[in-house]
Amino acid sequence: MNVNEYKYNSHTEMSDELTSGVKDLLFKMADDELILGHRNSEWTGLGPILEEDIAFSSMAQDKLGQAQAIYNLLNQMGEQDADTLAFTRNENEYKCCHFVEYPIGEYDFSLMRHFLFDAAEALRYNSLLNSSYKPLSDLAKKFRGELRYHTLHSEVWIEQLSRATEESKARMQSALNECMPLALGIFEPSKYDDLLLQEGVFTGEENLKSGWYEHIQNILTNSGLKVPDLSSITPSFGGRNGYHTEYLKPLLDEMCEVYKIDPEAEW
Amino acid sequence: MYGGGNIFEKPENEIQEDPVKLAEFEARILAGEKIEPTDWMPKEYRKQLIRMIEQHAHSEIIGALPEGTWITRAPGFRRKLALMAKVQDEVGHAQLLYSAAETLGKPREEMINDLISGKSKYSNVFNYPAVTWADTAVIAWLIDAGAIINQVANSKGSYGPYCRALERICQEESFHLKYGHDNVVFLATGTPKQRQMVQEALNRWWPPIMHFFGPSDKISVHTETLMRWKVKMASNDDMRQKFLDMYVPKIWDLGLTIPDPKLRKNEETGVWEYTEPDWNEFKRVINGDGPCNAERLAVRKMAEEKGKWVREALLNRNEMYSVPLS
């Protein structure tokens, strides 16, 4: 699309209601990236093999870079700067889903989360390539290359670990069972979904979920895992509205510990 | 990052090597040639190189721990991303170095087992804790600076794979040094609280920094043969002098105080004078009795144990495990 084909080149062209909807979407995306990037960075120095240590760190850096870019866009839309948004808000102001808040656990959980989350993320940005809001479409283009590597990485590992040994297969199946309700929390409906769809900004969580389920089901089934039926799962909702798990508060306390010694200081 | 020092031991017994081959080997080194994995080399050369490269690799992976614990607390995106990339580099160095050591015949798994069992050492400096954010800044600046001095010297050594790994490592370390310096500058020119943090961190890290290059030449194991073979490239005291020459003025420029009242450059001799570091403490810490030895090894051991199922699965990654029917 060239510039003229975007319905909205700037948020100033949008109604207040639509601006709120876009901001809500951006906060969800940025907070997810920030918190999962933070979690994945906890593998630094502790990975099962050095190569995975390094890979998780790269992907965590990408996620933090993406979070920063989305907060920067929010800043252009009138919100505070990226550091202030990431490091000084109260817990209930974060819009991340429960899935990203959980501790890294064992490598099986972290890897399954990486696979399920990044599959959803890749589809989300893929759909945003066609967003009617130009800055969002631009971000999606910028992130596309990175995300491709993340999904390639997670798929290779899911396939090999789900097949290899009795222990690895059992671990991956049980990680999948544990992750599914949390993963469905990614797609918690938003009151803005219809408006965003109607205005061509974003396809909406429900549409994203269908595409995602089909995609992960193929890969997991081919890898020999049993994918739980969606109707049997209660999604872990609440995060998008500021209701979080017990894990987020300690994470934020830790993350902001130095920054809050003096938020006015330059670090 | 690695400082060398106290890594060589006296050969247990003088091994008799073929005098013709040995002379040929030494002539090649004298001529500045690199020794490659399939070339003939004295047993002692192989043994000491494995020891040195392995200790260097261990230092990188253990060195990721004190700084790594601050990734989750780094203030702001800029610092958080930079620290993640830095610590990731250190883990990458371990990977490069284990590969270089493997060319001499010792598998990575065996090296890591020796690390965990305490048989094999790593740089003493990582047995001290990074107490505050400012400690990570001081480590990234001054410990990495020390490591560069040691590693630039070693990159001119005789063993090809190690030299090539070191060249790349030094390039990355010089970025770490810039990052660390930038970080220290922000703290030293920041608020009174930030200044206090960085001064206290420097006070804590000065003794380990002075230990970093290893014991004084007067008391260290004789290394003439290893220096002739270009395994060890500079004496501990020479490297320490070089470090002091390069960095003490920079530290003073920032208005920080170095906690050694005797530290001064003798203008006549050009040699830095300082309070002799406590080498008994150095030995005590190297032998396992430092503030963090147990914790560092316990963390490494936990990571190895937790990752065991993954490594086992990788050995069978093309298998398709199916659940038995009964």
PDB file of N, CA and C in Angstrom, chain A residues 122-170:
ATOM      1  N   ALA A 122       3.016 -13.793  15.608  1.00  0.00           N
ATOM      2  CA  ALA A 122       3.327 -13.710  14.180  1.00  0.00           C
ATOM      3  C   ALA A 122       2.049 -13.485  13.370  1.00  0.00           C
ATOM      4  N   LEU A 123       0.979 -14.201  13.744  1.00  0.00           N
ATOM      5  CA  LEU A 123      -0.288 -14.016  13.014  1.00  0.00           C
ATOM      6  C   LEU A 123      -0.851 -12.618  13.246  1.00  0.00           C
ATOM      7  N   ARG A 124      -0.709 -12.136  14.471  1.00  0.00           N
ATOM      8  CA  ARG A 124      -1.207 -10.792  14.785  1.00  0.00           C
ATOM      9  C   ARG A 124      -0.505  -9.741  13.906  1.00  0.00           C
ATOM     10  N   TYR A 125       0.806  -9.825  13.867  1.00  0.00           N
ATOM     11  CA  TYR A 125       1.532  -8.824  13.067  1.00  0.00           C
ATOM     12  C   TYR A 125       1.303  -9.027  11.576  1.00  0.00           C
ATOM     13  N   ASN A 126       1.124 -10.271  11.188  1.00  0.00           N
ATOM     14  CA  ASN A 126       0.834 -10.540   9.795  1.00  0.00           C
ATOM     15  C   ASN A 126      -0.466  -9.855   9.378  1.00  0.00           C
ATOM     16  N   SER A 127      -1.468  -9.935  10.259  1.00  0.00           N
ATOM     17  CA  SER A 127      -2.743  -9.300   9.922  1.00  0.00           C
ATOM     18  C   SER A 127      -2.604  -7.773   9.981  1.00  0.00           C
ATOM     19  N   LEU A 128      -1.703  -7.293  10.843  1.00  0.00           N
ATOM     20  CA  LEU A 128      -1.534  -5.847  10.970  1.00  0.00           C
ATOM     21  C   LEU A 128      -0.780  -5.222   9.793  1.00  0.00           C
ATOM     22  N   LEU A 129      -0.160  -6.076   8.975  1.00  0.00           N
ATOM     23  CA  LEU A 129       0.477  -5.547   7.759  1.00  0.00           C
ATOM     24  C   LEU A 129      -0.538  -4.759   6.942  1.00  0.00           C
ATOM     25  N   ASN A 130      -1.793  -5.219   7.001  1.00  0.00           N
ATOM     26  CA  ASN A 130      -2.858  -4.581   6.218  1.00  0.00           C
ATOM     27  C   ASN A 130      -3.696  -3.605   7.033  1.00  0.00           C
ATOM     28  N   SER A 131      -3.178  -3.181   8.159  1.00  0.00           N
ATOM     29  CA  SER A 131      -3.949  -2.264   9.006  1.00  0.00           C
ATOM     30  C   SER A 131      -4.183  -0.942   8.287  1.00  0.00           C
ATOM     31  N   SER A 132      -5.337  -0.365   8.540  1.00  0.00           N
ATOM     32  CA  SER A 132      -5.654   0.933   7.925  1.00  0.00           C
ATOM     33  C   SER A 132      -4.931   2.070   8.645  1.00  0.00           C
ATOM     34  N   TYR A 133      -4.290   1.758   9.806  1.00  0.00           N
ATOM     35  CA  TYR A 133      -3.533   2.773  10.548  1.00  0.00           C
ATOM     36  C   TYR A 133      -2.060   2.612  10.180  1.00  0.00           C
ATOM     37  N   LYS A 134      -1.538   3.533   9.412  1.00  0.00           N
ATOM     38  CA  LYS A 134      -0.212   3.377   8.820  1.00  0.00           C
ATOM     39  C   LYS A 134       0.905   3.059   9.829  1.00  0.00           C
ATOM     40  N   PRO A 135       0.999   3.790  10.944  1.00  0.00           N
ATOM     41  CA  PRO A 135       2.096   3.490  11.877  1.00  0.00           C
ATOM     42  C   PRO A 135       2.087   2.041  12.366  1.00  0.00           C
ATOM     43  N   LEU A 136       0.902   1.464  12.488  1.00  0.00           N
ATOM     44  CA  LEU A 136       0.793   0.083  12.945  1.00  0.00           C
ATOM     45  C   LEU A 136       1.250  -0.881  11.845  1.00  0.00           C
ATOM     46  N   SER A 137       0.860  -0.583  10.632  1.00  0.00           N
ATOM     47  CA  SER A 137       1.296  -1.392   9.498  1.00  0.00           C
ATOM     48  C   SER A 137       2.818  -1.296   9.345  1.00  0.00           C
ATOM     49  N   ASP A 138       3.364  -0.117   9.578  1.00  0.00           N
ATOM     50  CA  ASP A 138       4.819   0.060   9.493  1.00  0.00           C
ATOM     51  C   ASP A 138       5.542  -0.784  10.548  1.00  0.00           C
ATOM     52  N   LEU A 139       4.999  -0.785  11.756  1.00  0.00           N
ATOM     53  CA  LEU A 139       5.612  -1.601  12.820  1.00  0.00           C
ATOM     54  C   LEU A 139       5.605  -3.070  12.421  1.00  0.00           C
ATOM     55  N   ALA A 140       4.473  -3.512  11.904  1.00  0.00           N
ATOM     56  CA  ALA A 140       4.349  -4.922  11.510  1.00  0.00           C
ATOM     57  C   ALA A 140       5.394  -5.280  10.456  1.00  0.00           C
ATOM     58  N   LYS A 141       5.629  -4.364   9.538  1.00  0.00           N
ATOM     59  CA  LYS A 141       6.658  -4.621   8.512  1.00  0.00           C
ATOM     60  C   LYS A 141       8.029  -4.714   9.143  1.00  0.00           C
ATOM     61  N   LYS A 142       8.261  -3.838  10.096  1.00  0.00           N
ATOM     62  CA  LYS A 142       9.568  -3.778  10.749  1.00  0.00           C
ATOM     63  C   LYS A 142       9.854  -5.074  11.529  1.00  0.00           C
ATOM     64  N   PHE A 143       8.822  -5.616  12.162  1.00  0.00           N
ATOM     65  CA  PHE A 143       9.039  -6.783  13.030  1.00  0.00           C
ATOM     66  C   PHE A 143       9.021  -8.108  12.264  1.00  0.00           C
ATOM     67  N   ARG A 144       8.523  -8.081  11.032  1.00  0.00           N
ATOM     68  CA  ARG A 144       8.251  -9.330  10.322  1.00  0.00           C
ATOM     69  C   ARG A 144       9.473 -10.250  10.253  1.00  0.00           C
ATOM     70  N   GLY A 145      10.619  -9.668   9.913  1.00  0.00           N
ATOM     71  CA  GLY A 145      11.838 -10.465   9.769  1.00  0.00           C
ATOM     72  C   GLY A 145      12.221 -11.170  11.056  1.00  0.00           C
ATOM     73  N   GLU A 146      12.161 -10.447  12.163  1.00  0.00           N
ATOM     74  CA  GLU A 146      12.521 -11.028  13.463  1.00  0.00           C
ATOM     75  C   GLU A 146      11.588 -12.173  13.831  1.00  0.00           C
ATOM     76  N   LEU A 147      10.292 -11.926  13.624  1.00  0.00           N
ATOM     77  CA  LEU A 147       9.309 -12.921  14.056  1.00  0.00           C
ATOM     78  C   LEU A 147       9.457 -14.233  13.308  1.00  0.00           C
ATOM     79  N   ARG A 148       9.876 -14.133  12.062  1.00  0.00           N
ATOM     80  CA  ARG A 148      10.053 -15.336  11.253  1.00  0.00           C
ATOM     81  C   ARG A 148      11.083 -16.264  11.921  1.00  0.00           C
ATOM     82  N   TYR A 149      12.157 -15.672  12.412  1.00  0.00           N
ATOM     83  CA  TYR A 149      13.178 -16.478  13.086  1.00  0.00           C
ATOM     84  C   TYR A 149      12.650 -17.080  14.387  1.00  0.00           C
ATOM     85  N   HIS A 150      11.832 -16.326  15.094  1.00  0.00           N
ATOM     86  CA  HIS A 150      11.295 -16.838  16.361  1.00  0.00           C
ATOM     87  C   HIS A 150      10.412 -18.056  16.123  1.00  0.00           C
ATOM     88  N   THR A 151       9.535 -17.965  15.112  1.00  0.00           N
ATOM     89  CA  THR A 151       8.638 -19.090  14.883  1.00  0.00           C
ATOM     90  C   THR A 151       9.409 -20.292  14.323  1.00  0.00           C
ATOM     91  N   LEU A 152      10.378 -20.024  13.463  1.00  0.00           N
ATOM     92  CA  LEU A 152      11.207 -21.135  12.957  1.00  0.00           C
ATOM     93  C   LEU A 152      11.884 -21.850  14.124  1.00  0.00           C
ATOM     94  N   HIS A 153      12.449 -21.063  15.021  1.00  0.00           N
ATOM     95  CA  HIS A 153      13.153 -21.619  16.176  1.00  0.00           C
ATOM     96  C   HIS A 153      12.208 -22.472  17.024  1.00  0.00           C
ATOM     97  N   SER A 154      11.052 -21.913  17.338  1.00  0.00           N
ATOM     98  CA  SER A 154      10.161 -22.642  18.240  1.00  0.00           C
ATOM     99  C   SER A 154       9.637 -23.913  17.573  1.00  0.00           C
ATOM    100  N   GLU A 155       9.375 -23.847  16.276  1.00  0.00           N
ATOM    101  CA  GLU A 155       8.812 -25.032  15.605  1.00  0.00           C
ATOM    102  C   GLU A 155       9.819 -26.180  15.546  1.00  0.00           C
ATOM    103  N   VAL A 156      11.056 -25.845  15.234  1.00  0.00           N
ATOM    104  CA  VAL A 156      12.090 -26.894  15.194  1.00  0.00           C
ATOM    105  C   VAL A 156      12.198 -27.580  16.555  1.00  0.00           C
ATOM    106  N   TRP A 157      12.197 -26.767  17.607  1.00  0.00           N
ATOM    107  CA  TRP A 157      12.381 -27.347  18.945  1.00  0.00           C
ATOM    108  C   TRP A 157      11.163 -28.136  19.410  1.00  0.00           C
ATOM    109  N   ILE A 158       9.985 -27.623  19.101  1.00  0.00           N
ATOM    110  CA  ILE A 158       8.771 -28.350  19.478  1.00  0.00           C
ATOM    111  C   ILE A 158       8.777 -29.711  18.797  1.00  0.00           C
ATOM    112  N   GLU A 159       9.106 -29.702  17.506  1.00  0.00           N
ATOM    113  CA  GLU A 159       9.088 -30.970  16.768  1.00  0.00           C
ATOM    114  C   GLU A 159      10.092 -31.955  17.352  1.00  0.00           C
ATOM    115  N   GLN A 160      11.314 -31.504  17.589  1.00  0.00           N
ATOM    116  CA  GLN A 160      12.304 -32.490  18.021  1.00  0.00           C
ATOM    117  C   GLN A 160      12.093 -32.954  19.460  1.00  0.00           C
ATOM    118  N   LEU A 161      11.678 -32.051  20.340  1.00  0.00           N
ATOM    119  CA  LEU A 161      11.513 -32.488  21.736  1.00  0.00           C
ATOM    120  C   LEU A 161      10.228 -33.291  21.947  1.00  0.00           C
ATOM    121  N   SER A 162       9.209 -33.028  21.139  1.00  0.00           N
ATOM    122  CA  SER A 162       7.955 -33.757  21.329  1.00  0.00           C
ATOM    123  C   SER A 162       8.062 -35.196  20.851  1.00  0.00           C
ATOM    124  N   ARG A 163       9.109 -35.487  20.104  1.00  0.00           N
ATOM    125  CA  ARG A 163       9.232 -36.823  19.533  1.00  0.00           C
ATOM    126  C   ARG A 163      10.287 -37.676  20.201  1.00  0.00           C
ATOM    127  N   ALA A 164      11.323 -37.052  20.734  1.00  0.00           N
ATOM    128  CA  ALA A 164      12.571 -37.774  20.950  1.00  0.00           C
ATOM    129  C   ALA A 164      12.505 -38.914  21.965  1.00  0.00           C
ATOM    130  N   THR A 165      12.334 -38.594  23.219  1.00  0.00           N
ATOM    131  CA  THR A 165      12.406 -39.647  24.244  1.00  0.00           C
ATOM    132  C   THR A 165      11.090 -39.693  25.011  1.00  0.00           C
ATOM    133  N   GLU A 166      10.948 -40.729  25.807  1.00  0.00           N
ATOM    134  CA  GLU A 166       9.726 -40.866  26.599  1.00  0.00           C
ATOM    135  C   GLU A 166       9.557 -39.650  27.506  1.00  0.00           C
ATOM    136  N   GLU A 167      10.665 -39.267  28.144  1.00  0.00           N
ATOM    137  CA  GLU A 167      10.584 -38.134  29.066  1.00  0.00           C
ATOM    138  C   GLU A 167      10.256 -36.846  28.327  1.00  0.00           C
ATOM    139  N   SER A 168      10.922 -36.612  27.194  1.00  0.00           N
ATOM    140  CA  SER A 168      10.709 -35.334  26.517  1.00  0.00           C
ATOM    141  C   SER A 168       9.284 -35.248  25.973  1.00  0.00           C
ATOM    142  N   LYS A 169       8.786 -36.371  25.481  1.00  0.00           N
ATOM    143  CA  LYS A 169       7.405 -36.373  24.967  1.00  0.00           C
ATOM    144  C   LYS A 169       6.407 -36.081  26.090  1.00  0.00           C
ATOM    145  N   ALA A 170       6.597 -36.754  27.218  1.00  0.00           N
ATOM    146  CA  ALA A 170       5.691 -36.553  28.353  1.00  0.00           C
ATOM    147  C   ALA A 170       5.759 -35.115  28.855  1.00  0.00           C
TER     148      ALA A 170
END
